[in-house]
mmCIF file of C-alpha atoms in Angstrom:
data_model
loop_
_atom_site.group_PDB
_atom_site.id
_atom_site.type_symbol
_atom_site.label_atom_id
_atom_site.label_comp_id
_atom_site.label_asym_id
_atom_site.label_seq_id
_atom_site.Cartn_x
_atom_site.Cartn_y
_atom_site.Cartn_z
ATOM 1 C CA MET A 1 -2.532 19.394 27.346
ATOM 2 C CA LYS A 2 -0.622 17.912 30.274
ATOM 3 C CA ILE A 3 -2.267 18.005 33.709
ATOM 4 C CA LYS A 4 -0.156 18.170 36.853
ATOM 5 C CA ILE A 5 -1.490 15.973 39.621
ATOM 6 C CA PRO A 6 -1.220 17.557 43.090
ATOM 7 C CA CYS A 7 0.249 15.794 46.107
ATOM 8 C CA ALA A 8 -2.191 13.112 47.173
ATOM 9 C CA THR A 9 -2.430 9.576 48.412
ATOM 10 C CA SER A 10 -2.448 6.683 45.973
ATOM 11 C CA ASP A 11 -6.248 6.219 46.128
ATOM 12 C CA GLU A 12 -6.895 9.931 45.711
ATOM 13 C CA ASP A 13 -4.415 10.059 42.869
ATOM 14 C CA ASP A 14 -6.161 7.211 41.015
ATOM 15 C CA LYS A 15 -9.553 8.820 41.585
ATOM 16 C CA TYR A 16 -8.257 12.121 40.243
ATOM 17 C CA ARG A 17 -6.795 10.455 37.156
ATOM 18 C CA ASN A 18 -10.096 8.683 36.427
ATOM 19 C CA GLU A 19 -12.037 11.948 36.731
ATOM 20 C CA VAL A 20 -9.593 13.653 34.385
ATOM 21 C CA ALA A 21 -9.864 10.791 31.877
ATOM 22 C CA LEU A 22 -13.673 10.964 31.968
ATOM 23 C CA ALA A 23 -13.574 14.721 31.464
ATOM 24 C CA GLU A 24 -11.237 14.363 28.501
ATOM 25 C CA ASP A 25 -13.409 11.624 26.960
ATOM 26 C CA ALA A 26 -16.444 13.873 27.255
ATOM 27 C CA ASP A 27 -14.584 16.619 25.395
ATOM 28 C CA TYR A 28 -14.109 14.342 22.377
ATOM 29 C CA ASP A 29 -17.370 12.435 22.468
ATOM 30 C CA VAL A 30 -20.152 13.093 19.956
ATOM 31 C CA GLU A 31 -23.806 12.132 20.294
ATOM 32 C CA GLU A 32 -24.806 8.892 18.565
ATOM 33 C CA ASP A 33 -27.276 10.731 16.305
ATOM 34 C CA PHE A 34 -24.399 12.569 14.641
ATOM 35 C CA LYS A 35 -21.736 9.854 14.587
ATOM 36 C CA VAL A 36 -20.785 8.872 11.072
ATOM 37 C CA ALA A 37 -19.040 5.688 12.295
ATOM 38 C CA ASN A 38 -17.322 4.355 15.411
ATOM 39 C CA TYR A 39 -13.962 5.721 16.551
ATOM 40 C CA LYS A 40 -11.556 5.295 19.454
ATOM 41 C CA LEU A 41 -11.265 8.283 21.749
ATOM 42 C CA GLU A 42 -7.586 7.638 22.498
ATOM 43 C CA HIS A 43 -6.778 7.976 18.802
ATOM 44 C CA VAL A 44 -8.573 11.296 18.600
ATOM 45 C CA LYS A 45 -6.855 12.607 21.743
ATOM 46 C CA ASN A 46 -3.431 11.779 20.376
ATOM 47 C CA GLU A 47 -1.852 15.095 19.447
ATOM 48 C CA TYR A 48 1.298 13.638 17.823
ATOM 49 C CA LEU A 49 3.621 15.281 20.361
ATOM 50 C CA ASP A 50 6.226 12.519 20.557
ATOM 51 C CA ILE A 51 9.783 13.013 19.397
ATOM 52 C CA PHE A 52 9.224 11.729 15.865
ATOM 53 C CA HIS A 53 6.203 13.875 14.989
ATOM 54 C CA THR A 54 7.224 17.371 15.976
ATOM 55 C CA THR A 55 8.970 20.156 14.110
ATOM 56 C CA GLU A 56 9.882 22.171 17.188
ATOM 57 C CA MET A 57 13.113 20.907 18.762
ATOM 58 C CA GLY A 58 16.412 22.466 19.735
ATOM 59 C CA ASN A 59 19.750 21.078 18.614
ATOM 60 C CA ALA A 60 20.559 19.808 22.111
ATOM 61 C CA ASN A 61 17.312 17.834 22.358
ATOM 62 C CA LEU A 62 17.759 16.583 18.808
ATOM 63 C CA LEU A 63 21.171 15.132 19.668
ATOM 64 C CA TRP A 64 20.025 13.836 23.056
ATOM 65 C CA SER A 65 17.195 11.909 21.393
ATOM 66 C CA ALA A 66 19.831 9.787 19.633
ATOM 67 C CA LEU A 67 20.996 8.463 23.007
ATOM 68 C CA LYS A 68 17.751 8.112 24.972
ATOM 69 C CA PRO A 69 16.598 4.475 25.417
ATOM 70 C CA LYS A 70 13.096 5.226 24.143
ATOM 71 C CA THR A 71 14.271 6.697 20.857
ATOM 72 C CA PHE A 72 17.664 5.037 20.433
ATOM 73 C CA LYS A 73 16.511 2.220 18.153
ATOM 74 C CA SER A 74 15.094 4.599 15.562
ATOM 75 C CA ALA A 75 17.677 7.383 15.926
ATOM 76 C CA ILE A 76 20.884 7.807 13.950
ATOM 77 C CA ILE A 77 23.130 5.678 16.191
ATOM 78 C CA GLY A 78 20.499 2.977 16.546
ATOM 79 C CA VAL A 79 20.221 2.451 12.786
ATOM 80 C CA THR A 80 23.958 2.694 12.011
ATOM 81 C CA TRP A 81 25.704 0.796 14.819
ATOM 82 C CA LYS A 82 25.736 -2.558 12.994
ATOM 83 C CA PRO A 83 27.682 -1.462 9.886
ATOM 84 C CA LEU A 84 29.851 0.696 12.142
ATOM 85 C CA LEU A 85 30.680 -2.288 14.371
ATOM 86 C CA PHE A 86 31.434 -4.387 11.282
ATOM 87 C CA PHE A 87 33.808 -1.696 10.012
ATOM 88 C CA LEU A 88 35.642 -1.271 13.338
ATOM 89 C CA LEU A 89 36.068 -5.005 13.942
ATOM 90 C CA PHE A 90 37.741 -5.610 10.605
ATOM 91 C CA TYR A 91 39.598 -2.297 10.703
ATOM 92 C CA TYR A 92 41.273 -3.181 13.992
ATOM 93 C CA LEU A 93 41.867 -6.766 12.871
ATOM 94 C CA PHE A 94 44.054 -5.546 10.007
ATOM 95 C CA GLN A 95 45.511 -2.739 12.141
ATOM 96 C CA LEU A 96 46.713 -5.203 14.784
ATOM 97 C CA LEU A 97 48.176 -7.449 12.116
ATOM 98 C CA TYR A 98 50.068 -4.448 10.770
ATOM 99 C CA GLN A 99 51.216 -3.230 14.192
ATOM 100 C CA PHE A 100 52.601 -6.698 14.946
ATOM 101 C CA GLU A 101 54.379 -6.531 11.584
ATOM 102 C CA MET A 102 52.623 -9.530 10.113
ATOM 103 C CA PHE A 103 52.882 -7.872 6.666
ATOM 104 C CA SER A 104 56.592 -7.094 7.046
ATOM 105 C CA THR A 105 59.057 -8.451 4.466
ATOM 106 C CA CYS A 106 62.018 -7.850 6.814
ATOM 107 C CA LYS A 107 63.199 -9.975 9.679
ATOM 108 C CA ARG A 108 61.814 -9.328 13.150
ATOM 109 C CA GLU A 109 65.033 -7.544 14.142
ATOM 110 C CA GLY A 110 65.644 -3.926 13.313
ATOM 111 C CA LEU A 111 67.228 -2.880 10.070
ATOM 112 C CA ASN A 112 70.739 -2.960 11.681
ATOM 113 C CA GLY A 113 70.215 -6.445 13.123
ATOM 114 C CA THR A 114 69.089 -5.295 16.571
ATOM 115 C CA HIS A 115 65.637 -4.939 18.045
ATOM 116 C CA PRO A 116 64.104 -1.517 17.447
ATOM 117 C CA THR A 117 64.533 0.823 20.384
ATOM 118 C CA GLU A 118 62.253 3.637 19.145
ATOM 119 C CA PRO A 119 58.651 3.361 20.423
ATOM 120 C CA THR A 120 57.362 4.717 17.123
ATOM 121 C CA GLU A 121 58.275 4.006 13.546
ATOM 122 C CA PRO A 122 57.023 6.858 11.308
ATOM 123 C CA GLU A 123 55.120 5.949 8.156
ATOM 124 C CA ALA A 124 58.140 6.527 5.880
ATOM 125 C CA GLU A 125 60.348 4.313 8.063
ATOM 126 C CA ALA A 126 57.691 1.611 8.411
ATOM 127 C CA ALA A 127 57.144 1.547 4.651
ATOM 128 C CA LYS A 128 60.622 0.103 4.082
ATOM 129 C CA CYS A 129 59.591 -3.293 5.443
ATOM 130 C CA ASN A 130 55.862 -3.054 4.573
ATOM 131 C CA ARG A 131 55.984 -1.821 0.989
ATOM 132 C CA ALA A 132 53.250 -4.140 -0.296
ATOM 133 C CA TRP A 133 50.834 -3.136 2.488
ATOM 134 C CA HIS A 134 51.594 0.579 2.082
ATOM 135 C CA ASP A 135 51.041 0.440 -1.665
ATOM 136 C CA TRP A 136 47.781 -1.461 -1.130
ATOM 137 C CA VAL A 137 46.496 1.100 1.387
ATOM 138 C CA ALA A 138 47.537 4.019 -0.836
ATOM 139 C CA GLY A 139 45.653 2.505 -3.770
ATOM 140 C CA MET A 140 42.557 1.866 -1.637
ATOM 141 C CA LYS A 141 42.661 5.423 -0.287
ATOM 142 C CA GLU A 142 42.644 6.889 -3.785
ATOM 143 C CA SER A 143 39.851 4.565 -4.907
ATOM 144 C CA GLU A 144 37.833 5.298 -1.749
ATOM 145 C CA SER A 145 38.070 9.043 -2.327
ATOM 146 C CA THR A 146 36.756 8.693 -5.871
ATOM 147 C CA ALA A 147 34.042 6.235 -4.820
ATOM 148 C CA THR A 148 32.835 8.609 -2.083
ATOM 149 C CA LYS A 149 32.219 11.394 -4.617
ATOM 150 C CA TYR A 150 30.193 9.161 -6.940
ATOM 151 C CA LEU A 151 28.341 7.488 -4.056
ATOM 152 C CA THR A 152 27.234 10.729 -2.405
ATOM 153 C CA PHE A 153 26.003 12.074 -5.751
ATOM 154 C CA ILE A 154 23.950 8.971 -6.579
ATOM 155 C CA LEU A 155 22.703 8.613 -2.996
ATOM 156 C CA GLY A 156 21.655 12.260 -2.841
ATOM 157 C CA PHE A 157 19.652 11.892 -6.057
ATOM 158 C CA TYR A 158 18.011 8.685 -4.814
ATOM 159 C CA VAL A 159 17.093 10.081 -1.402
ATOM 160 C CA GLY A 160 15.770 13.260 -3.013
ATOM 161 C CA GLN A 161 13.505 11.212 -5.283
ATOM 162 C CA MET A 162 12.229 9.085 -2.390
ATOM 163 C CA ILE A 163 11.509 12.115 -0.179
ATOM 164 C CA LYS A 164 9.649 13.829 -3.030
ATOM 165 C CA ARG A 165 7.536 10.721 -3.564
ATOM 166 C CA TRP A 166 6.931 10.489 0.197
ATOM 167 C CA TRP A 167 5.750 14.083 0.452
ATOM 168 C CA ASP A 168 3.581 13.825 -2.685
ATOM 169 C CA GLN A 169 1.768 10.867 -1.119
ATOM 170 C CA VAL A 170 1.359 12.537 2.269
ATOM 171 C CA LYS A 171 -0.044 15.774 0.859
ATOM 172 C CA SER A 172 -2.366 13.823 -1.457
ATOM 173 C CA LEU A 173 -4.167 12.143 1.447
ATOM 174 C CA PRO A 174 -7.650 13.677 1.378
ATOM 175 C CA ASP A 175 -9.265 15.024 4.554
ATOM 176 C CA ILE A 176 -12.976 14.797 5.118
ATOM 177 C CA ASP A 177 -13.184 18.536 5.909
ATOM 178 C CA SER A 178 -13.678 19.532 2.264
ATOM 179 C CA ILE A 179 -16.695 17.227 1.981
ATOM 180 C CA THR A 180 -18.374 18.397 5.191
ATOM 181 C CA ASN A 181 -17.764 22.059 4.276
ATOM 182 C CA CYS A 182 -19.253 21.397 0.862
ATOM 183 C CA LEU A 183 -22.363 19.846 2.433
ATOM 184 C CA ALA A 184 -22.664 22.820 4.790
ATOM 185 C CA GLY A 185 -22.902 25.131 1.807
ATOM 186 C CA PHE A 186 -25.121 23.128 -0.519
ATOM 187 C CA VAL A 187 -27.641 21.230 1.658
ATOM 188 C CA GLN A 188 -30.421 23.764 2.092
ATOM 189 C CA LEU A 189 -32.520 24.072 5.232
ATOM 190 C CA GLU A 190 -35.036 26.856 5.681
ATOM 191 C CA PHE A 191 -36.096 28.425 8.966
ATOM 192 C CA GLY A 192 -39.556 26.955 8.616
ATOM 193 C CA ASP A 193 -38.495 23.419 7.723
ATOM 194 C CA ASP A 194 -40.096 20.760 9.898
ATOM 195 C CA GLN A 195 -38.288 18.063 11.866
ATOM 196 C CA LYS A 196 -38.838 15.526 9.100
ATOM 197 C CA THR A 197 -36.923 17.658 6.615
ATOM 198 C CA GLN A 198 -34.089 18.219 9.091
ATOM 199 C CA ASP A 199 -33.847 14.482 9.808
ATOM 200 C CA ALA A 200 -33.707 13.732 6.071
ATOM 201 C CA ALA A 201 -30.882 16.250 5.606
ATOM 202 C CA LEU A 202 -28.981 14.742 8.533
ATOM 203 C CA ARG A 203 -29.282 11.220 7.115
ATOM 204 C CA LEU A 204 -28.156 12.388 3.683
ATOM 205 C CA LYS A 205 -25.076 14.189 5.038
ATOM 206 C CA LYS A 206 -24.060 11.256 7.218
ATOM 207 C CA LYS A 207 -24.431 8.780 4.357
ATOM 208 C CA ILE A 208 -22.394 10.862 1.885
ATOM 209 C CA VAL A 209 -19.602 11.360 4.428
ATOM 210 C CA ARG A 210 -19.663 7.698 5.436
ATOM 211 C CA TYR A 211 -19.314 6.610 1.807
ATOM 212 C CA CYS A 212 -16.288 8.887 1.387
ATOM 213 C CA LEU A 213 -14.639 7.465 4.504
ATOM 214 C CA LEU A 214 -15.439 3.931 3.351
ATOM 215 C CA SER A 215 -13.638 4.573 0.057
ATOM 216 C CA TRP A 216 -10.747 6.178 1.973
ATOM 217 C CA THR A 217 -10.379 3.099 4.172
ATOM 218 C CA MET A 218 -10.702 0.556 1.379
ATOM 219 C CA CYS A 219 -8.133 2.335 -0.788
ATOM 220 C CA LEU A 220 -5.515 2.806 1.940
ATOM 221 C CA ALA A 221 -6.053 -0.658 3.438
ATOM 222 C CA ALA A 222 -4.822 -2.058 0.121
ATOM 223 C CA ILE A 223 -1.448 -0.268 0.466
ATOM 224 C CA SER A 224 -0.929 -0.125 4.237
ATOM 225 C CA PRO A 225 -0.183 -3.449 6.011
ATOM 226 C CA PRO A 226 -1.275 -2.181 9.482
ATOM 227 C CA LEU A 227 -4.583 -0.831 8.174
ATOM 228 C CA HIS A 228 -5.116 -3.985 6.125
ATOM 229 C CA ASP A 229 -4.771 -6.066 9.290
ATOM 230 C CA LYS A 230 -7.377 -3.892 11.028
ATOM 231 C CA PHE A 231 -9.839 -4.286 8.126
ATOM 232 C CA SER A 232 -9.078 -7.807 6.960
ATOM 233 C CA SER A 233 -12.746 -8.709 6.363
ATOM 234 C CA GLY A 234 -16.087 -7.135 5.584
ATOM 235 C CA GLU A 235 -17.232 -7.758 9.148
ATOM 236 C CA LYS A 236 -14.534 -5.364 10.404
ATOM 237 C CA TYR A 237 -15.958 -2.595 8.195
ATOM 238 C CA ILE A 238 -19.448 -3.306 9.496
ATOM 239 C CA GLN A 239 -18.285 -3.285 13.145
ATOM 240 C CA LYS A 240 -16.549 0.037 12.524
ATOM 241 C CA GLY A 241 -19.842 1.436 11.223
ATOM 242 C CA LEU A 242 -18.414 2.325 7.807
ATOM 243 C CA MET A 243 -20.567 -0.153 5.912
ATOM 244 C CA ARG A 244 -23.937 -1.876 6.177
ATOM 245 C CA LYS A 245 -24.579 -5.542 5.372
ATOM 246 C CA GLY A 246 -26.637 -4.681 2.282
ATOM 247 C CA GLU A 247 -23.838 -2.455 1.004
ATOM 248 C CA MET A 248 -21.307 -5.233 1.489
ATOM 249 C CA LYS A 249 -23.472 -7.597 -0.567
ATOM 250 C CA ALA A 250 -23.737 -4.966 -3.291
ATOM 251 C CA LEU A 251 -19.950 -4.580 -3.354
ATOM 252 C CA GLN A 252 -19.335 -8.310 -3.444
ATOM 253 C CA GLY A 253 -21.812 -8.990 -6.242
ATOM 254 C CA ASP A 254 -20.803 -12.050 -8.246
ATOM 255 C CA ARG A 255 -17.117 -11.760 -7.189
ATOM 256 C CA PRO A 256 -16.979 -11.852 -3.382
ATOM 257 C CA ALA A 257 -13.207 -12.395 -3.331
ATOM 258 C CA CYS A 258 -12.158 -9.075 -4.914
ATOM 259 C CA TRP A 259 -14.664 -6.582 -3.559
ATOM 260 C CA LYS A 260 -11.975 -4.691 -1.607
ATOM 261 C CA ASP A 261 -10.298 -3.623 -4.839
ATOM 262 C CA GLN A 262 -13.385 -1.625 -5.821
ATOM 263 C CA TRP A 263 -12.595 1.194 -3.411
ATOM 264 C CA TRP A 264 -14.074 3.948 -5.628
ATOM 265 C CA ILE A 265 -17.567 2.427 -5.705
ATOM 266 C CA PRO A 266 -18.797 4.019 -2.426
ATOM 267 C CA ILE A 267 -17.919 7.479 -3.828
ATOM 268 C CA THR A 268 -19.956 6.554 -6.901
ATOM 269 C CA TRP A 269 -22.849 5.771 -4.559
ATOM 270 C CA ALA A 270 -22.440 9.194 -2.943
ATOM 271 C CA ILE A 271 -22.524 10.879 -6.368
ATOM 272 C CA CYS A 272 -25.685 8.933 -7.208
ATOM 273 C CA LEU A 273 -27.286 10.187 -3.983
ATOM 274 C CA VAL A 274 -26.449 13.786 -4.852
ATOM 275 C CA ASN A 275 -27.478 13.467 -8.499
ATOM 276 C CA SER A 276 -30.857 11.909 -7.761
ATOM 277 C CA ASN A 277 -31.660 14.164 -4.831
ATOM 278 C CA HIS A 278 -34.805 16.279 -4.821
ATOM 279 C CA PRO A 279 -37.279 17.209 -2.076
ATOM 280 C CA GLU A 280 -39.922 14.683 -3.116
ATOM 281 C CA SER A 281 -37.553 11.677 -2.812
ATOM 282 C CA GLN A 282 -34.982 12.697 -0.199
ATOM 283 C CA GLY A 283 -36.943 15.158 1.922
ATOM 284 C CA CYS A 284 -34.453 18.072 1.650
ATOM 285 C CA LYS A 285 -33.071 20.415 -0.983
ATOM 286 C CA LEU A 286 -29.668 20.511 -2.634
ATOM 287 C CA LYS A 287 -28.296 23.379 -4.662
ATOM 288 C CA GLU A 288 -25.361 23.365 -7.071
ATOM 289 C CA GLN A 289 -25.234 19.590 -7.347
ATOM 290 C CA LYS A 290 -22.371 19.785 -9.840
ATOM 291 C CA ASP A 291 -20.189 21.520 -7.211
ATOM 292 C CA ILE A 292 -20.877 18.772 -4.680
ATOM 293 C CA ILE A 293 -20.037 16.154 -7.314
ATOM 294 C CA SER A 294 -16.861 18.076 -8.183
ATOM 295 C CA ASN A 295 -15.694 17.899 -4.565
ATOM 296 C CA LEU A 296 -16.454 14.186 -4.416
ATOM 297 C CA ASN A 297 -14.442 13.659 -7.612
ATOM 298 C CA LYS A 298 -11.500 15.590 -6.127
ATOM 299 C CA PHE A 299 -11.649 13.360 -3.048
ATOM 300 C CA GLN A 300 -11.520 10.268 -5.274
ATOM 301 C CA SER A 301 -8.758 11.771 -7.421
ATOM 302 C CA LYS A 302 -6.498 12.265 -4.400
ATOM 303 C CA LEU A 303 -7.003 8.658 -3.334
ATOM 304 C CA HIS A 304 -6.225 7.550 -6.868
ATOM 305 C CA THR A 305 -2.966 9.545 -6.788
ATOM 306 C CA VAL A 306 -1.840 7.805 -3.589
ATOM 307 C CA SER A 307 -2.765 4.430 -5.077
ATOM 308 C CA LEU A 308 -0.770 5.156 -8.249
ATOM 309 C CA TYR A 309 2.357 6.002 -6.250
ATOM 310 C CA GLN A 310 2.125 2.747 -4.304
ATOM 311 C CA ASN A 311 1.379 0.597 -7.341
ATOM 312 C CA ASN A 312 4.221 2.128 -9.378
ATOM 313 C CA PRO A 313 7.303 2.311 -7.117
ATOM 314 C CA LEU A 314 10.833 3.058 -8.237
ATOM 315 C CA PRO A 315 12.575 -0.073 -9.606
ATOM 316 C CA LEU A 316 13.920 -2.199 -6.768
ATOM 317 C CA ILE A 317 17.171 -2.691 -8.663
ATOM 318 C CA TYR A 318 17.957 0.990 -8.051
ATOM 319 C CA GLY A 319 17.857 0.535 -4.291
ATOM 320 C CA GLN A 320 19.600 -2.839 -4.453
ATOM 321 C CA ALA A 321 22.479 -1.399 -6.491
ATOM 322 C CA LEU A 322 22.815 1.455 -4.014
ATOM 323 C CA ILE A 323 22.911 -0.878 -0.998
ATOM 324 C CA LEU A 324 25.554 -3.010 -2.706
ATOM 325 C CA ALA A 325 27.595 0.116 -3.480
ATOM 326 C CA ILE A 326 27.409 1.339 0.128
ATOM 327 C CA TYR A 327 28.486 -1.974 1.641
ATOM 328 C CA SER A 328 31.310 -2.220 -0.897
ATOM 329 C CA TRP A 329 32.359 1.310 0.014
ATOM 330 C CA ILE A 330 32.403 0.412 3.725
ATOM 331 C CA ILE A 331 34.640 -2.598 3.004
ATOM 332 C CA LEU A 332 36.879 -0.413 0.847
ATOM 333 C CA GLY A 333 37.145 2.056 3.723
ATOM 334 C CA ILE A 334 38.494 -0.656 6.040
ATOM 335 C CA PHE A 335 41.734 -0.624 4.041
ATOM 336 C CA ALA A 336 41.701 3.006 2.864
ATOM 337 C CA SER A 337 41.646 4.437 6.387
ATOM 338 C CA GLN A 338 44.391 2.267 7.907
ATOM 339 C CA TYR A 339 46.873 3.988 10.250
ATOM 340 C CA LEU A 340 50.384 3.473 8.876
ATOM 341 C CA ASP A 341 52.685 4.490 11.733
ATOM 342 C CA ILE A 342 53.930 1.559 13.798
ATOM 343 C CA GLN A 343 53.773 2.207 17.556
ATOM 344 C CA HIS A 344 55.103 -0.318 20.044
ATOM 345 C CA SER A 345 52.666 0.797 22.756
ATOM 346 C CA ALA A 346 48.975 0.692 23.648
ATOM 347 C CA SER A 347 48.532 4.297 22.523
ATOM 348 C CA VAL A 348 48.094 3.006 18.987
ATOM 349 C CA ILE A 349 44.504 2.087 19.885
ATOM 350 C CA PHE A 350 43.636 5.763 20.286
ATOM 351 C CA PHE A 351 45.831 7.308 17.617
ATOM 352 C CA SER A 352 44.656 4.844 14.970
ATOM 353 C CA ILE A 353 40.922 5.539 15.432
ATOM 354 C CA PRO A 354 39.586 6.554 11.962
ATOM 355 C CA TRP A 355 37.361 9.367 13.207
ATOM 356 C CA PHE A 356 36.561 10.886 9.833
ATOM 357 C CA GLN A 357 35.715 7.530 8.271
ATOM 358 C CA ILE A 358 33.387 6.733 11.189
ATOM 359 C CA VAL A 359 31.518 10.002 10.643
ATOM 360 C CA LYS A 360 31.223 9.301 6.908
ATOM 361 C CA ILE A 361 29.832 5.809 7.532
ATOM 362 C CA ILE A 362 27.256 7.140 10.004
ATOM 363 C CA LEU A 363 26.083 9.874 7.639
ATOM 364 C CA ILE A 364 25.989 7.851 4.412
ATOM 365 C CA TYR A 365 24.376 4.767 5.960
ATOM 366 C CA ALA A 366 21.819 6.905 7.812
ATOM 367 C CA TRP A 367 21.057 8.659 4.533
ATOM 368 C CA MET A 368 20.337 5.309 2.926
ATOM 369 C CA LYS A 369 18.071 4.345 5.846
ATOM 370 C CA VAL A 370 16.092 7.554 5.297
ATOM 371 C CA ALA A 371 15.386 6.429 1.731
ATOM 372 C CA ASN A 372 14.156 3.042 3.007
ATOM 373 C CA ILE A 373 11.982 4.668 5.682
ATOM 374 C CA VAL A 374 10.187 7.012 3.277
ATOM 375 C CA ARG A 375 9.631 4.337 0.600
ATOM 376 C CA ASN A 376 6.154 3.683 2.029
ATOM 377 C CA PRO A 377 4.698 6.398 4.320
ATOM 378 C CA PHE A 378 2.021 3.938 5.449
ATOM 379 C CA GLY A 379 4.231 0.996 6.418
ATOM 380 C CA LEU A 380 5.064 -0.857 9.624
ATOM 381 C CA ASP A 381 7.471 1.589 11.274
ATOM 382 C CA ASP A 382 5.732 2.880 14.419
ATOM 383 C CA ASN A 383 8.159 5.776 14.820
ATOM 384 C CA TYR A 384 8.195 7.237 11.326
ATOM 385 C CA ASP A 385 5.246 5.943 9.294
ATOM 386 C CA ILE A 386 1.811 7.545 9.366
ATOM 387 C CA ASN A 387 -0.702 5.787 11.593
ATOM 388 C CA LEU A 388 -3.683 5.531 9.243
ATOM 389 C CA GLU A 389 -5.924 3.982 11.889
ATOM 390 C CA GLU A 390 -5.502 7.067 14.045
ATOM 391 C CA MET A 391 -6.017 9.287 11.017
ATOM 392 C CA LEU A 392 -9.222 7.436 10.121
ATOM 393 C CA ASP A 393 -10.604 7.820 13.654
ATOM 394 C CA HIS A 394 -9.650 11.487 13.611
ATOM 395 C CA ASN A 395 -11.473 11.982 10.299
ATOM 396 C CA ILE A 396 -14.551 10.167 11.628
ATOM 397 C CA TRP A 397 -14.543 12.379 14.719
ATOM 398 C CA LYS A 398 -14.099 15.564 12.670
ATOM 399 C CA ALA A 399 -16.888 14.569 10.311
ATOM 400 C CA SER A 400 -19.237 13.691 13.189
ATOM 401 C CA LEU A 401 -18.476 16.954 14.972
ATOM 402 C CA SER A 402 -18.977 18.961 11.772
ATOM 403 C CA ILE A 403 -22.328 17.286 11.087
ATOM 404 C CA ARG A 404 -23.440 18.082 14.647
ATOM 405 C CA HIS A 405 -22.690 21.743 13.997
ATOM 406 C CA LEU A 406 -24.407 21.548 10.600
ATOM 407 C CA ASP A 407 -27.517 20.248 12.332
ATOM 408 C CA ARG A 408 -27.332 23.103 14.860
ATOM 409 C CA PRO A 409 -26.226 26.046 12.723
ATOM 410 C CA ILE A 410 -24.988 29.232 14.309
ATOM 411 C CA TYR A 411 -27.955 31.293 13.145
ATOM 412 C CA THR A 412 -30.320 29.262 15.375
ATOM 413 C CA PHE A 413 -28.664 30.542 18.585
#
């Protein structure tokens, strides 16, 4: 929601902005009793409305985003201008050499011994003194046409595979909603239950959810460099509120160096809590324990799927061979798209522009960049990759809000 600030002085404007910010923070804040862990309000308020995370955009805005300074670097022109500049520099280098007849096997005079008077020598006429160059260009043009067909086929298959892997990983990311909904249905509270029973149920729900989020963070921190930097040590987990000191010691055990690899252990703790729960020990009732355990196992299974994708990528040689093929194709196109009429005027600069080849380079190179972008959905690209820190804070906020509503069910109003 965007708020329009009315006409006001600078001091009034700042005061108004602060009041709005406080009001927005209050909308997303949750009481400490119900907080599962700590989260940043600005991450929760982020609605992903920037240009790279929206599906609603007209063609005009889509094209304009390729030219705007804010989005240029990550748009189609921003990622393809380097190979395009390389192509044009060498294309015009050879074109100028040809226009100045550096490849000619005839003398500098015209064919009849005089200087040419025509401003343009058509391709057929120019070929008489540039037979070697014309034959070379003709051969490159035929080879380039064949190479383009094979390249687009292989590139399309590769990009399709990478996008499928990208989407499989994104849709496998588990949300905490299924766990909180499960707890809402299976943690029993009666109308006559005392405050002690309600407090025990609240503690149990918070601990189960916190263990799930701890496993979520540990698993994804192992495959996401930005999230790994945020949780580089056990102290960071403790400061976030996802883990207690005793739990960290239990995870470390006799091997303190590799405790982060045991990301599934907190979910095992949650299953133990559910399995051993009964009113005499935990202070509240659970029904259908096997269904709660089933949901916890599904949560772990989704994390395991994401981990498998990251630990078993496509062979790097596939991508390396494709990059080599594309750069070779660009070099081949320098010769294949040469303009073969000789014009003794500056107009040759315009008429010799290889428009179609430029479009092909932009499309094919951008296609390859798409494959590189989607290789890891949780990487370092701020514009395209998923911000897992924001997602974690959003899950913590959703879980905390859900637990608050579980503690104050609708039938009590």
